[in-house]
PDB file of C-alpha atoms in Angstrom:
ATOM      1  CA  MET A  28     -13.607  -7.988   6.551  1.00  0.00           C
ATOM      2  CA  LYS A  29     -15.627  -4.795   6.245  1.00  0.00           C
ATOM      3  CA  LEU A  30     -14.331  -1.682   7.939  1.00  0.00           C
ATOM      4  CA  HIS A  31     -16.396   1.098   9.485  1.00  0.00           C
ATOM      5  CA  SER A  32     -16.869   4.381   7.634  1.00  0.00           C
ATOM      6  CA  THR A  33     -15.154   7.504   8.924  1.00  0.00           C
ATOM      7  CA  GLN A  34     -14.992  11.209   8.147  1.00  0.00           C
ATOM      8  CA  THR A  35     -12.415  10.496   5.393  1.00  0.00           C
ATOM      9  CA  GLN A  36     -14.901   9.789   2.592  1.00  0.00           C
ATOM     10  CA  GLN A  37     -13.286  12.326   0.233  1.00  0.00           C
ATOM     11  CA  TYR A  38     -10.071  10.276   0.310  1.00  0.00           C
ATOM     12  CA  GLN A  39      -9.107   6.823  -0.969  1.00  0.00           C
ATOM     13  CA  THR A  40     -10.124   4.780   2.065  1.00  0.00           C
ATOM     14  CA  ILE A  41      -9.823   1.026   2.520  1.00  0.00           C
ATOM     15  CA  THR A  42     -13.411  -0.068   3.143  1.00  0.00           C
ATOM     16  CA  GLY A  43     -12.779  -3.822   3.273  1.00  0.00           C
ATOM     17  CA  TYR A  44     -10.337  -6.590   2.473  1.00  0.00           C
ATOM     18  CA  GLU A  45     -10.122 -10.341   1.934  1.00  0.00           C
ATOM     19  CA  LEU A  46      -7.140 -12.626   1.388  1.00  0.00           C
ATOM     20  CA  ASP A  47      -7.275 -12.076  -2.380  1.00  0.00           C
ATOM     21  CA  SER A  48      -8.719  -8.564  -2.716  1.00  0.00           C
ATOM     22  CA  VAL A  49      -9.019  -5.095  -1.261  1.00  0.00           C
ATOM     23  CA  GLU A  50     -12.001  -2.754  -1.339  1.00  0.00           C
ATOM     24  CA  ILE A  51     -11.321   0.970  -1.728  1.00  0.00           C
ATOM     25  CA  ASN A  52     -14.320   3.288  -1.438  1.00  0.00           C
ATOM     26  CA  ALA A  53     -16.558   0.262  -2.099  1.00  0.00           C
ATOM     27  CA  ILE A  54     -14.699  -0.779  -5.306  1.00  0.00           C
ATOM     28  CA  THR A  55     -12.986  -4.184  -5.232  1.00  0.00           C
ATOM     29  CA  TYR A  56      -9.467  -4.670  -6.616  1.00  0.00           C
ATOM     30  CA  LYS A  57      -7.781  -8.052  -7.082  1.00  0.00           C
ATOM     31  CA  HIS A  58      -4.424  -6.886  -8.462  1.00  0.00           C
ATOM     32  CA  SER A  59      -1.369  -5.244  -6.923  1.00  0.00           C
ATOM     33  CA  LEU A  60      -1.800  -1.502  -6.581  1.00  0.00           C
ATOM     34  CA  ILE A  61      -0.589   1.763  -5.132  1.00  0.00           C
ATOM     35  CA  VAL A  62      -3.029   3.785  -3.055  1.00  0.00           C
ATOM     36  CA  LEU A  63      -2.571   7.432  -2.108  1.00  0.00           C
ATOM     37  CA  PRO A  64      -5.122   9.434  -0.117  1.00  0.00           C
ATOM     38  CA  GLU A  65      -5.963  12.024  -2.773  1.00  0.00           C
ATOM     39  CA  THR A  66      -5.600  10.131  -6.068  1.00  0.00           C
ATOM     40  CA  LYS A  67      -7.328   7.154  -7.618  1.00  0.00           C
ATOM     41  CA  PRO A  68      -5.539   3.803  -6.979  1.00  0.00           C
ATOM     42  CA  VAL A  69      -3.155   2.780  -9.744  1.00  0.00           C
ATOM     43  CA  GLU A  70      -2.112  -0.683 -10.808  1.00  0.00           C
ATOM     44  CA  TRP A  71       1.335  -1.689  -9.561  1.00  0.00           C
ATOM     45  CA  PRO A  72       3.043  -4.139 -11.945  1.00  0.00           C
ATOM     46  CA  VAL A  73       4.129  -6.600  -9.243  1.00  0.00           C
ATOM     47  CA  SER A  74       2.929 -10.194  -9.616  1.00  0.00           C
ATOM     48  CA  HIS A  75       4.436 -11.463  -6.338  1.00  0.00           C
ATOM     49  CA  PHE A  76       6.727 -10.290  -3.547  1.00  0.00           C
ATOM     50  CA  ASP A  77       9.904 -11.802  -5.012  1.00  0.00           C
ATOM     51  CA  ALA A  78       9.311  -9.901  -8.274  1.00  0.00           C
ATOM     52  CA  ILE A  79       9.613  -6.420  -6.691  1.00  0.00           C
ATOM     53  CA  THR A  80      12.370  -4.300  -8.265  1.00  0.00           C
ATOM     54  CA  VAL A  81      13.981  -0.930  -7.675  1.00  0.00           C
ATOM     55  CA  ASP A  82      11.891   0.429 -10.564  1.00  0.00           C
ATOM     56  CA  ASN A  83       8.687  -0.544  -8.744  1.00  0.00           C
ATOM     57  CA  PHE A  84       9.709   1.684  -5.849  1.00  0.00           C
ATOM     58  CA  ALA A  85      10.638   4.505  -8.236  1.00  0.00           C
ATOM     59  CA  GLN A  86       6.951   4.621  -9.210  1.00  0.00           C
ATOM     60  CA  ILE A  87       6.085   5.178  -5.533  1.00  0.00           C
ATOM     61  CA  GLU A  88       8.926   7.652  -4.928  1.00  0.00           C
ATOM     62  CA  ALA A  89       7.573   9.914  -7.692  1.00  0.00           C
ATOM     63  CA  ASN A  90       4.588  10.645  -5.414  1.00  0.00           C
ATOM     64  CA  GLN A  91       6.883  11.900  -2.622  1.00  0.00           C
ATOM     65  CA  PRO A  92       5.164  10.271   0.358  1.00  0.00           C
ATOM     66  CA  ASP A  93       6.500  10.599   3.902  1.00  0.00           C
ATOM     67  CA  VAL A  94       6.006   6.894   4.514  1.00  0.00           C
ATOM     68  CA  VAL A  95       5.283   3.810   2.406  1.00  0.00           C
ATOM     69  CA  ILE A  96       3.242   0.979   3.864  1.00  0.00           C
ATOM     70  CA  LEU A  97       4.211  -2.142   1.909  1.00  0.00           C
ATOM     71  CA  GLY A  98       1.633  -4.911   2.048  1.00  0.00           C
ATOM     72  CA  THR A  99       3.668  -8.036   1.315  1.00  0.00           C
ATOM     73  CA  GLY A 100       0.790 -10.436   0.653  1.00  0.00           C
ATOM     74  CA  ASN A 101      -0.883 -12.809   3.065  1.00  0.00           C
ATOM     75  CA  LYS A 102       2.170 -12.986   5.321  1.00  0.00           C
ATOM     76  CA  GLN A 103       4.670 -10.412   6.502  1.00  0.00           C
ATOM     77  CA  ARG A 104       7.964 -10.372   4.621  1.00  0.00           C
ATOM     78  CA  PHE A 105      10.774  -7.845   4.653  1.00  0.00           C
ATOM     79  CA  ILE A 106      12.116  -6.025   1.610  1.00  0.00           C
ATOM     80  CA  HIS A 107      15.863  -6.014   0.917  1.00  0.00           C
ATOM     81  CA  PRO A 108      17.382  -2.615   1.807  1.00  0.00           C
ATOM     82  CA  ARG A 109      18.970  -2.223  -1.654  1.00  0.00           C
ATOM     83  CA  LEU A 110      15.484  -2.139  -3.226  1.00  0.00           C
ATOM     84  CA  ILE A 111      14.412   0.829  -1.104  1.00  0.00           C
ATOM     85  CA  ALA A 112      17.757   2.668  -0.955  1.00  0.00           C
ATOM     86  CA  ALA A 113      16.440   5.593  -3.032  1.00  0.00           C
ATOM     87  CA  LEU A 114      13.483   6.006  -0.674  1.00  0.00           C
ATOM     88  CA  THR A 115      15.689   5.766   2.401  1.00  0.00           C
ATOM     89  CA  ALA A 116      18.096   8.348   0.944  1.00  0.00           C
ATOM     90  CA  ARG A 117      15.163  10.781   0.638  1.00  0.00           C
ATOM     91  CA  ARG A 118      14.121  10.006   4.240  1.00  0.00           C
ATOM     92  CA  ILE A 119      10.963   8.182   3.135  1.00  0.00           C
ATOM     93  CA  GLY A 120      10.160   5.431   5.609  1.00  0.00           C
ATOM     94  CA  VAL A 121       9.103   1.976   4.448  1.00  0.00           C
ATOM     95  CA  GLU A 122       7.161  -0.358   6.734  1.00  0.00           C
ATOM     96  CA  CYS A 123       6.518  -3.964   5.708  1.00  0.00           C
ATOM     97  CA  MET A 124       3.497  -5.916   6.944  1.00  0.00           C
ATOM     98  CA  ASP A 125       0.916  -8.383   5.697  1.00  0.00           C
ATOM     99  CA  ASN A 126      -1.824  -6.891   3.519  1.00  0.00           C
ATOM    100  CA  GLN A 127      -4.502  -6.839   6.205  1.00  0.00           C
ATOM    101  CA  ALA A 128      -2.287  -4.976   8.692  1.00  0.00           C
ATOM    102  CA  ALA A 129      -1.116  -2.678   5.875  1.00  0.00           C
ATOM    103  CA  CYS A 130      -4.717  -1.737   5.033  1.00  0.00           C
ATOM    104  CA  ARG A 131      -5.539  -0.910   8.639  1.00  0.00           C
ATOM    105  CA  THR A 132      -2.320   1.071   9.127  1.00  0.00           C
ATOM    106  CA  TYR A 133      -2.848   3.031   5.901  1.00  0.00           C
ATOM    107  CA  ASN A 134      -6.358   4.071   7.041  1.00  0.00           C
ATOM    108  CA  ILE A 135      -5.040   5.259  10.397  1.00  0.00           C
ATOM    109  CA  LEU A 136      -2.174   7.287   8.923  1.00  0.00           C
ATOM    110  CA  MET A 137      -4.362   8.703   6.156  1.00  0.00           C
ATOM    111  CA  ALA A 138      -7.007   9.760   8.704  1.00  0.00           C
ATOM    112  CA  GLU A 139      -4.265  11.540  10.677  1.00  0.00           C
ATOM    113  CA  GLY A 140      -3.464  13.589   7.567  1.00  0.00           C
ATOM    114  CA  ARG A 141      -0.122  11.892   6.920  1.00  0.00           C
ATOM    115  CA  LYS A 142       1.293  11.789   3.394  1.00  0.00           C
ATOM    116  CA  VAL A 143       1.192   8.004   3.137  1.00  0.00           C
ATOM    117  CA  ALA A 144       1.416   5.591   0.224  1.00  0.00           C
ATOM    118  CA  LEU A 145       0.067   2.047   0.387  1.00  0.00           C
ATOM    119  CA  ALA A 146       1.682  -0.476  -1.944  1.00  0.00           C
ATOM    120  CA  LEU A 147      -0.148  -3.802  -1.922  1.00  0.00           C
ATOM    121  CA  VAL A 148       1.202  -7.003  -3.421  1.00  0.00           C
ATOM    122  CA  MET A 149      -1.644  -9.297  -4.433  1.00  0.00           C
ATOM    123  CA  GLU A 150       0.146 -12.629  -4.835  1.00  0.00           C
ATOM    124  CA  ASP A 151      -2.591 -14.265  -6.901  1.00  0.00           C
ATOM    125  CA  ALA A 152      -2.993 -11.253  -9.236  1.00  0.00           C
TER     126      ALA A 152
END
């Protein structure tokens, strides 16, 4: 699905997505990644949802977002609270949703000027 352009072109904006990929500023990615509004997307070493560890969230925590949108793949799954305890202790919210909903939500929050991090799990990566 292609998304419409907005006034957020200077930021890392989701411009499209498919079941096996995401497009950020017209560049397609097929691996798990972390997206922040003001920095280039970085690879996230997560091969599938069940492989997520505390250390994977430490990589996100280092960026000090206000909220993390966790794209859990092609279906919504919920992360165990012990994996996000460090984020919760720092009052960083974590919302779990399927990748398509995560992409849309990230764009909305980013456009509102929120300090948001998008962590996408690409199951077939």
